[in-house]
């Protein structure tokens, strides 16, 4: 989130002076912007660790503060209420600084939400975040418009609150999600109130557009949550696999011994085969490791689905639950199994108790008396 674009900008400001910085930046903007965009995104992917760590959350809050204060200062300056000695020089860069902060926020949001998402069920929300992140570089002029400023700020507030409140209180569910929306409304309401004190005419002129946009965003988030489009953040699936056996090596140990069929040599990017050769009277195991913040305890289920070739549809065969408690970096591990598995195409989804999908494994079961040598691992 502390992306290269903001580092370069800050470095140029303090090392070269305001006027020189402005000339350098805008002269080479078409080269700096895409390079910083790519570098910042790669940096976020490499450096953002856990969603419940203090540093990550302080960085989110810092960027939100920059945006909130920037909105107030920009509008106060345009109204002629800010007459500091160097205000004219510094506040010309405020929209640019807001743009950089929004870029850092939505880059980090995309990283964390994508870690919690199953693409086939959450792609609309991930696409929405990606559009905001990629489109951020084209929004600079729009950041001068009050309604646009506050609408994007509200999206950022809500996106942060969705996982900040579960991390803070150690609970997930509909009540916590609705509370996240209410907290976001209170914060954006406080900013609008301050703006009304500073630029009442501007706020009054935009009031209908603000109600429509912020209200629309609020209800769009609610609809997306209850339609299971928003990923089940702060949970994330760290690992999953289909195995011939899963066994705990001792009662005092949390190490599991698993056996599986290796993928063909030409599928060098995969470890496991997508074809499961099933011996008579044997079982199919699904193992998964789910990360959850330290305080959170929740229920996880493995939903077993079979593809009906005649109906051309996935048929749910069973749901097997197990509880998890958060805190382990590699994720809380659990497994379930199914007996009497018929040949054909199967999919096992890892879901929470609301049916939100963290991930899935798809495989084909083939009856075979000779399955060959199995690979063994310890987890």
Short mmCIF file of C-alpha atoms in Angstrom, two decimals:
data_model
loop_
_atom_site.label_atom_id
_atom_site.label_comp_id
_atom_site.label_asym_id
_atom_site.label_seq_id
_atom_site.Cartn_x
_atom_site.Cartn_y
_atom_site.Cartn_z
CA UNK A 1 0.00 0.00 0.00
CA UNK A 2 3.00 2.28 0.49
CA UNK A 3 3.34 2.17 -3.27
CA UNK A 4 6.17 3.49 -5.36
CA UNK A 5 4.14 6.29 -6.93
CA UNK A 6 3.63 8.04 -3.58
CA UNK A 7 7.23 7.39 -2.56
CA UNK A 8 8.53 8.95 -5.78
CA UNK A 9 6.21 11.89 -5.44
CA UNK A 10 7.16 12.57 -1.80
CA UNK A 11 10.85 12.18 -2.61
CA UNK A 12 10.66 14.69 -5.45
CA UNK A 13 8.72 17.18 -3.34
CA UNK A 14 11.17 17.28 -0.48
CA UNK A 15 14.36 16.97 -2.51
CA UNK A 16 13.68 19.25 -5.46
CA UNK A 17 11.16 21.86 -4.34
CA UNK A 18 7.54 22.38 -5.24
CA UNK A 19 7.87 24.14 -8.58
CA UNK A 20 10.62 21.91 -9.87
CA UNK A 21 8.69 18.85 -8.74
CA UNK A 22 5.60 19.96 -10.60
CA UNK A 23 7.58 20.48 -13.80
CA UNK A 24 9.35 17.14 -13.53
CA UNK A 25 6.24 15.17 -12.67
CA UNK A 26 3.98 16.54 -15.38
CA UNK A 27 6.75 16.39 -17.99
CA UNK A 28 7.30 12.68 -17.43
CA UNK A 29 3.82 11.80 -16.16
CA UNK A 30 2.99 9.42 -19.03
CA UNK A 31 6.04 7.33 -18.09
CA UNK A 32 5.87 7.68 -14.30
CA UNK A 33 2.17 6.84 -13.94
CA UNK A 34 2.10 3.36 -15.59
CA UNK A 35 5.45 2.39 -14.06
CA UNK A 36 4.34 3.45 -10.58
CA UNK A 37 0.95 1.79 -11.14
CA UNK A 38 2.55 -1.57 -11.91
CA UNK A 39 5.30 -1.28 -9.28
CA UNK A 40 2.82 -0.25 -6.59
CA UNK A 41 0.56 -3.21 -7.31
CA UNK A 42 3.48 -5.67 -7.27
CA UNK A 43 4.75 -4.07 -4.05
CA UNK A 44 1.35 -4.50 -2.39
CA UNK A 45 1.17 -8.17 -3.40
CA UNK A 46 4.61 -8.83 -1.96
CA UNK A 47 4.37 -6.78 1.24
CA UNK A 48 0.76 -7.00 2.42
CA UNK A 49 0.67 -9.88 4.87
CA UNK A 50 -2.21 -10.41 7.26
CA UNK A 51 -5.40 -8.44 7.31
CA UNK A 52 -5.42 -8.31 11.13
CA UNK A 53 -1.92 -6.84 11.61
CA UNK A 54 -1.58 -3.39 13.15
CA UNK A 55 0.70 -1.94 10.46
CA UNK A 56 -1.62 -2.87 7.60
CA UNK A 57 -4.61 -1.34 9.38
CA UNK A 58 -2.73 1.84 10.34
CA UNK A 59 -1.76 2.25 6.68
CA UNK A 60 -5.38 1.89 5.60
CA UNK A 61 -6.46 4.47 8.19
CA UNK A 62 -3.63 6.84 7.19
CA UNK A 63 -4.68 6.79 3.54
CA UNK A 64 -8.34 7.28 4.46
CA UNK A 65 -7.35 10.28 6.61
CA UNK A 66 -5.34 11.76 3.72
CA UNK A 67 -8.38 11.49 1.46
CA UNK A 68 -10.84 12.84 4.05
CA UNK A 69 -8.66 15.80 5.00
CA UNK A 70 -7.86 16.39 1.33
CA UNK A 71 -11.55 16.67 0.44
CA UNK A 72 -12.11 19.26 3.19
CA UNK A 73 -8.99 21.29 2.29
CA UNK A 74 -9.68 21.30 -1.44
CA UNK A 75 -13.21 22.58 -0.98
CA UNK A 76 -12.15 25.09 1.69
CA UNK A 77 -9.41 26.41 -0.60
CA UNK A 78 -11.75 26.74 -3.57
CA UNK A 79 -14.17 28.69 -1.36
CA UNK A 80 -11.36 31.10 -0.42
CA UNK A 81 -11.43 30.12 3.26
CA UNK A 82 -7.86 28.83 3.38
CA UNK A 83 -5.31 31.64 3.04
CA UNK A 84 -2.14 30.08 4.37
CA UNK A 85 1.11 31.47 3.03
CA UNK A 86 1.95 28.41 0.96
CA UNK A 87 -1.61 27.11 0.50
CA UNK A 88 -1.70 28.05 -3.16
CA UNK A 89 1.37 25.96 -3.92
CA UNK A 90 0.61 22.95 -1.78
CA UNK A 91 -3.13 22.58 -2.40
CA UNK A 92 -2.61 22.44 -6.15
CA UNK A 93 -1.16 19.01 -5.45
CA UNK A 94 -4.06 17.90 -3.20
CA UNK A 95 -6.05 16.17 -5.99
CA UNK A 96 -2.87 14.36 -7.04
CA UNK A 97 -2.18 13.28 -3.47
CA UNK A 98 -5.78 12.07 -3.13
CA UNK A 99 -5.39 10.14 -6.36
CA UNK A 100 -2.28 8.42 -5.02
CA UNK A 101 -4.01 7.58 -1.72
CA UNK A 102 -7.06 6.18 -3.51
CA UNK A 103 -4.72 4.14 -5.71
CA UNK A 104 -3.00 2.69 -2.66
CA UNK A 105 -6.33 1.89 -1.00
CA UNK A 106 -7.95 0.16 -3.95
CA UNK A 107 -4.76 -1.73 -4.80
CA UNK A 108 -4.68 -3.12 -1.24
CA UNK A 109 -8.44 -3.80 -1.27
CA UNK A 110 -8.08 -5.80 -4.48
CA UNK A 111 -5.19 -7.81 -3.02
CA UNK A 112 -7.01 -8.71 0.20
CA UNK A 113 -10.45 -9.30 -1.32
CA UNK A 114 -9.02 -11.48 -4.10
CA UNK A 115 -7.30 -13.64 -1.46
CA UNK A 116 -10.72 -14.28 0.10
CA UNK A 117 -12.60 -14.80 -3.16
CA UNK A 118 -13.62 -17.60 -5.41
CA UNK A 119 -13.48 -15.95 -8.82
CA UNK A 120 -16.50 -17.77 -10.27
CA UNK A 121 -18.82 -16.41 -7.54
CA UNK A 122 -17.19 -13.06 -6.60
CA UNK A 123 -15.94 -11.84 -10.00
CA UNK A 124 -18.40 -8.89 -10.23
CA UNK A 125 -17.11 -7.35 -6.99
CA UNK A 126 -13.46 -8.03 -7.85
CA UNK A 127 -14.01 -6.47 -11.27
CA UNK A 128 -15.56 -3.43 -9.59
CA UNK A 129 -12.48 -2.98 -7.35
CA UNK A 130 -10.16 -3.55 -10.31
CA UNK A 131 -11.96 -0.87 -12.36
CA UNK A 132 -11.60 1.60 -9.48
CA UNK A 133 -7.92 0.74 -9.12
CA UNK A 134 -7.06 0.83 -12.83
CA UNK A 135 -9.35 3.79 -13.54
CA UNK A 136 -7.87 5.80 -10.68
CA UNK A 137 -5.27 7.30 -13.03
CA UNK A 138 -8.04 8.74 -15.21
CA UNK A 139 -10.05 10.26 -12.36
CA UNK A 140 -7.83 13.23 -11.47
CA UNK A 141 -10.12 15.91 -12.89
CA UNK A 142 -13.15 14.21 -11.38
CA UNK A 143 -11.51 14.40 -7.94
CA UNK A 144 -12.29 18.13 -8.07
CA UNK A 145 -16.03 17.36 -8.05
CA UNK A 146 -17.59 17.10 -4.61
CA UNK A 147 -20.07 14.31 -5.40
CA UNK A 148 -17.39 12.17 -7.04
CA UNK A 149 -14.93 12.79 -4.19
CA UNK A 150 -17.39 11.73 -1.53
CA UNK A 151 -18.78 8.76 -3.49
CA UNK A 152 -15.36 7.18 -4.04
CA UNK A 153 -14.41 7.98 -0.44
CA UNK A 154 -17.55 6.21 0.79
CA UNK A 155 -16.68 3.13 -1.29
CA UNK A 156 -13.23 3.11 0.31
CA UNK A 157 -14.69 3.54 3.81
CA UNK A 158 -17.21 0.73 3.32
CA UNK A 159 -14.63 -1.59 1.74
CA UNK A 160 -12.36 -1.11 4.76
CA UNK A 161 -15.12 -1.39 7.37
CA UNK A 162 -16.28 -4.72 5.90
CA UNK A 163 -13.16 -6.47 7.23
CA UNK A 164 -12.06 -4.02 9.95
CA UNK A 165 -15.11 -4.60 12.16
CA UNK A 166 -14.89 -8.43 12.07
CA UNK A 167 -11.18 -8.18 12.92
CA UNK A 168 -11.91 -5.75 15.76
CA UNK A 169 -14.82 -7.63 17.34
CA UNK A 170 -13.95 -11.20 16.36
CA UNK A 171 -17.35 -11.83 14.79
CA UNK A 172 -18.70 -12.24 11.28
CA UNK A 173 -22.17 -12.30 9.79
CA UNK A 174 -25.01 -10.14 8.54
CA UNK A 175 -25.26 -8.01 11.70
CA UNK A 176 -21.56 -7.11 11.57
CA UNK A 177 -21.78 -6.33 7.85
CA UNK A 178 -24.77 -4.02 8.35
CA UNK A 179 -22.88 -2.37 11.24
CA UNK A 180 -19.95 -1.81 8.85
CA UNK A 181 -22.28 0.06 6.53
CA UNK A 182 -23.68 2.16 9.37
CA UNK A 183 -20.17 3.08 10.58
CA UNK A 184 -19.25 4.11 7.03
CA UNK A 185 -22.40 6.24 6.77
CA UNK A 186 -21.59 7.94 10.08
CA UNK A 187 -18.04 8.78 8.94
CA UNK A 188 -19.12 10.11 5.55
CA UNK A 189 -21.94 11.99 7.30
CA UNK A 190 -19.37 13.66 9.57
CA UNK A 191 -17.30 14.75 6.57
CA UNK A 192 -20.39 16.13 4.82
CA UNK A 193 -21.35 18.01 8.00
CA UNK A 194 -17.90 19.66 8.13
CA UNK A 195 -18.19 20.57 4.47
CA UNK A 196 -21.64 22.04 5.09
CA UNK A 197 -20.07 24.28 7.73
CA UNK A 198 -17.32 25.34 5.30
CA UNK A 199 -19.09 25.45 1.91
CA UNK A 200 -22.84 25.29 2.62
CA UNK A 201 -23.88 26.43 -0.85
CA UNK A 202 -21.78 23.78 -2.57
CA UNK A 203 -23.15 21.03 -0.33
CA UNK A 204 -26.71 22.26 -0.80
CA UNK A 205 -26.25 22.29 -4.56
CA UNK A 206 -24.98 18.69 -4.51
CA UNK A 207 -27.30 17.28 -1.84
CA UNK A 208 -29.62 15.35 -4.17
CA UNK A 209 -26.71 13.83 -6.09
CA UNK A 210 -24.98 12.93 -2.81
CA UNK A 211 -28.05 11.21 -1.39
CA UNK A 212 -28.57 9.30 -4.64
CA UNK A 213 -24.92 8.23 -5.05
CA UNK A 214 -24.10 7.37 -1.43
CA UNK A 215 -27.49 5.73 -0.88
CA UNK A 216 -27.06 3.75 -4.09
CA UNK A 217 -23.59 2.59 -3.07
CA UNK A 218 -24.86 1.57 0.38
CA UNK A 219 -27.70 -0.55 -1.00
CA UNK A 220 -25.49 -1.98 -3.77
CA UNK A 221 -23.09 -3.24 -1.09
CA UNK A 222 -25.99 -4.70 0.90
CA UNK A 223 -27.41 -6.46 -2.15
CA UNK A 224 -23.97 -7.80 -3.11
CA UNK A 225 -23.39 -9.15 0.38
CA UNK A 226 -26.70 -10.99 0.67
CA UNK A 227 -26.30 -12.29 -2.90
CA UNK A 228 -22.90 -13.70 -1.81
CA UNK A 229 -21.04 -11.62 -4.40
CA UNK A 230 -18.77 -9.92 -1.83
CA UNK A 231 -16.01 -12.35 -0.75
CA UNK A 232 -16.12 -13.68 2.85
CA UNK A 233 -13.30 -11.38 3.96
CA UNK A 234 -11.42 -11.56 6.39
CA UNK A 235 -11.42 -15.34 5.83
CA UNK A 236 -9.16 -16.66 3.09
CA UNK A 237 -8.43 -20.11 1.71
CA UNK A 238 -4.70 -20.78 1.96
CA UNK A 239 -4.69 -24.31 0.57
CA UNK A 240 -7.00 -27.11 -0.53
CA UNK A 241 -6.64 -30.49 -2.18
CA UNK A 242 -8.24 -33.84 -3.00
CA UNK A 243 -6.52 -36.84 -1.39
CA UNK A 244 -6.66 -40.61 -1.15
CA UNK A 245 -5.90 -40.44 2.57
CA UNK A 246 -5.54 -37.81 5.29
CA UNK A 247 -4.38 -38.83 8.73
CA UNK A 248 -3.14 -37.05 11.81
CA UNK A 249 0.21 -38.58 12.69
CA UNK A 250 -0.37 -38.47 16.49
CA UNK A 251 -2.85 -37.17 19.06
CA UNK A 252 -0.29 -34.65 20.33
CA UNK A 253 0.55 -33.31 16.88
CA UNK A 254 -1.31 -31.15 14.41
CA UNK A 255 0.72 -32.51 11.49
CA UNK A 256 -1.24 -34.36 8.80
CA UNK A 257 0.04 -37.03 6.44
CA UNK A 258 -1.67 -36.91 3.04
CA UNK A 259 -1.40 -39.02 -0.11
CA UNK A 260 -2.41 -38.02 -3.62
CA UNK A 261 -1.94 -38.64 -7.32
CA UNK A 262 0.62 -36.42 -9.01
CA UNK A 263 -0.35 -34.33 -12.01
CA UNK A 264 1.08 -35.40 -15.39
CA UNK A 265 4.60 -34.11 -16.03
CA UNK A 266 3.47 -31.65 -18.70
CA UNK A 267 1.20 -29.84 -16.20
CA UNK A 268 4.24 -28.39 -14.47
CA UNK A 269 2.18 -25.68 -12.73
CA UNK A 270 0.02 -28.23 -10.88
CA UNK A 271 0.93 -30.68 -8.12
CA UNK A 272 -2.19 -32.84 -8.06
CA UNK A 273 -3.92 -34.70 -10.84
CA UNK A 274 -7.47 -33.59 -11.64
CA UNK A 275 -8.37 -37.25 -12.24
CA UNK A 276 -9.03 -39.29 -9.10
CA UNK A 277 -8.64 -43.06 -9.62
CA UNK A 278 -10.98 -44.64 -7.09
CA UNK A 279 -10.49 -48.15 -5.75
CA UNK A 280 -13.57 -50.13 -4.65
CA UNK A 281 -14.87 -49.23 -1.16
CA UNK A 282 -12.35 -46.39 -0.73
CA UNK A 283 -12.99 -42.76 0.23
CA UNK A 284 -12.31 -39.34 -1.25
CA UNK A 285 -10.82 -36.75 1.13
CA UNK A 286 -10.88 -32.96 0.83
CA UNK A 287 -8.33 -31.08 2.94
CA UNK A 288 -8.32 -27.31 3.35
CA UNK A 289 -6.46 -24.65 5.33
CA UNK A 290 -8.40 -21.44 6.02
CA UNK A 291 -6.86 -18.29 7.45
CA UNK A 292 -8.94 -16.29 9.92
CA UNK A 293 -7.88 -13.35 12.14
CA UNK A 294 -6.89 -14.25 15.68
CA UNK A 295 -10.19 -13.50 17.44
CA UNK A 296 -12.52 -15.07 14.90
CA UNK A 297 -14.14 -18.46 15.40
CA UNK A 298 -16.54 -19.58 12.70
CA UNK A 299 -18.01 -22.58 10.92
CA UNK A 300 -16.62 -23.83 7.60
CA UNK A 301 -18.32 -26.38 5.36
CA UNK A 302 -17.26 -28.58 2.48
CA UNK A 303 -20.08 -28.67 -0.05
CA UNK A 304 -19.87 -31.73 -2.30
CA UNK A 305 -21.45 -31.32 -5.73
CA UNK A 306 -21.86 -33.83 -8.56
CA UNK A 307 -22.31 -32.82 -12.20
CA UNK A 308 -25.43 -34.40 -13.67
CA UNK A 309 -24.66 -34.88 -17.36
CA UNK A 310 -28.34 -35.28 -18.27
CA UNK A 311 -29.52 -32.14 -16.46
CA UNK A 312 -26.31 -30.24 -17.32
CA UNK A 313 -26.21 -28.94 -13.76
CA UNK A 314 -24.34 -29.32 -10.48
CA UNK A 315 -26.31 -31.29 -7.87
CA UNK A 316 -25.50 -30.83 -4.18
CA UNK A 317 -24.84 -34.20 -2.59
CA UNK A 318 -23.83 -33.21 0.96
CA UNK A 319 -22.46 -30.53 3.27
CA UNK A 320 -19.96 -31.45 5.96
CA UNK A 321 -19.13 -28.78 8.58
CA UNK A 322 -16.11 -28.20 10.79
CA UNK A 323 -15.21 -25.30 13.10
CA UNK A 324 -12.11 -23.10 12.84
CA UNK A 325 -10.43 -20.61 15.16
CA UNK A 326 -8.18 -17.90 13.77
CA UNK A 327 -4.60 -16.82 14.24
CA UNK A 328 -2.47 -19.41 12.45
CA UNK A 329 -0.52 -17.91 9.52
CA UNK A 330 -0.83 -21.03 7.40
CA UNK A 331 -4.53 -21.31 8.11
CA UNK A 332 -6.63 -23.54 10.33
CA UNK A 333 -6.62 -27.01 8.82
CA UNK A 334 -9.49 -29.42 8.52
CA UNK A 335 -10.69 -32.22 6.30
CA UNK A 336 -13.82 -34.15 5.41
CA UNK A 337 -14.38 -37.25 3.32
CA UNK A 338 -17.07 -38.97 1.29
CA UNK A 339 -17.74 -42.66 0.80
CA UNK A 340 -19.62 -44.33 -2.07
CA UNK A 341 -18.49 -41.74 -4.58
CA UNK A 342 -19.80 -42.50 -8.06
CA UNK A 343 -17.74 -41.93 -11.19
CA UNK A 344 -18.03 -38.60 -12.94
CA UNK A 345 -17.23 -34.95 -12.45
CA UNK A 346 -17.19 -33.57 -8.89
CA UNK A 347 -16.64 -30.19 -7.28
CA UNK A 348 -16.03 -29.49 -3.61
CA UNK A 349 -16.63 -25.91 -2.48
CA UNK A 350 -15.17 -24.48 0.71
CA UNK A 351 -17.90 -22.21 2.11
CA UNK A 352 -18.83 -20.42 5.32
CA UNK A 353 -22.15 -20.80 7.13
CA UNK A 354 -23.75 -18.15 4.88
CA UNK A 355 -22.80 -20.02 1.73
CA UNK A 356 -20.07 -17.57 0.68
CA UNK A 357 -17.46 -19.44 -1.37
CA UNK A 358 -13.79 -19.20 -0.36
CA UNK A 359 -12.60 -21.57 -3.07
CA UNK A 360 -13.27 -24.90 -4.76
CA UNK A 361 -11.65 -27.99 -6.24
CA UNK A 362 -12.99 -29.70 -9.38
CA UNK A 363 -11.97 -33.26 -10.27
CA UNK A 364 -13.07 -36.33 -12.18
CA UNK A 365 -13.58 -39.68 -10.45
CA UNK A 366 -12.68 -42.81 -12.41
CA UNK A 367 -13.13 -46.32 -10.99
CA UNK A 368 -9.83 -48.19 -11.13
CA UNK A 369 -8.41 -51.16 -9.22
CA UNK A 370 -4.82 -50.06 -9.90
CA UNK A 371 -4.11 -46.45 -9.02
CA UNK A 372 -0.33 -46.68 -9.08
CA UNK A 373 2.13 -45.06 -6.71
CA UNK A 374 0.84 -42.17 -4.60
CA UNK A 375 2.83 -39.15 -3.49
CA UNK A 376 3.02 -38.43 0.25
CA UNK A 377 3.34 -35.10 2.04
CA UNK A 378 3.19 -33.78 5.59
CA UNK A 379 1.18 -30.64 6.35
#
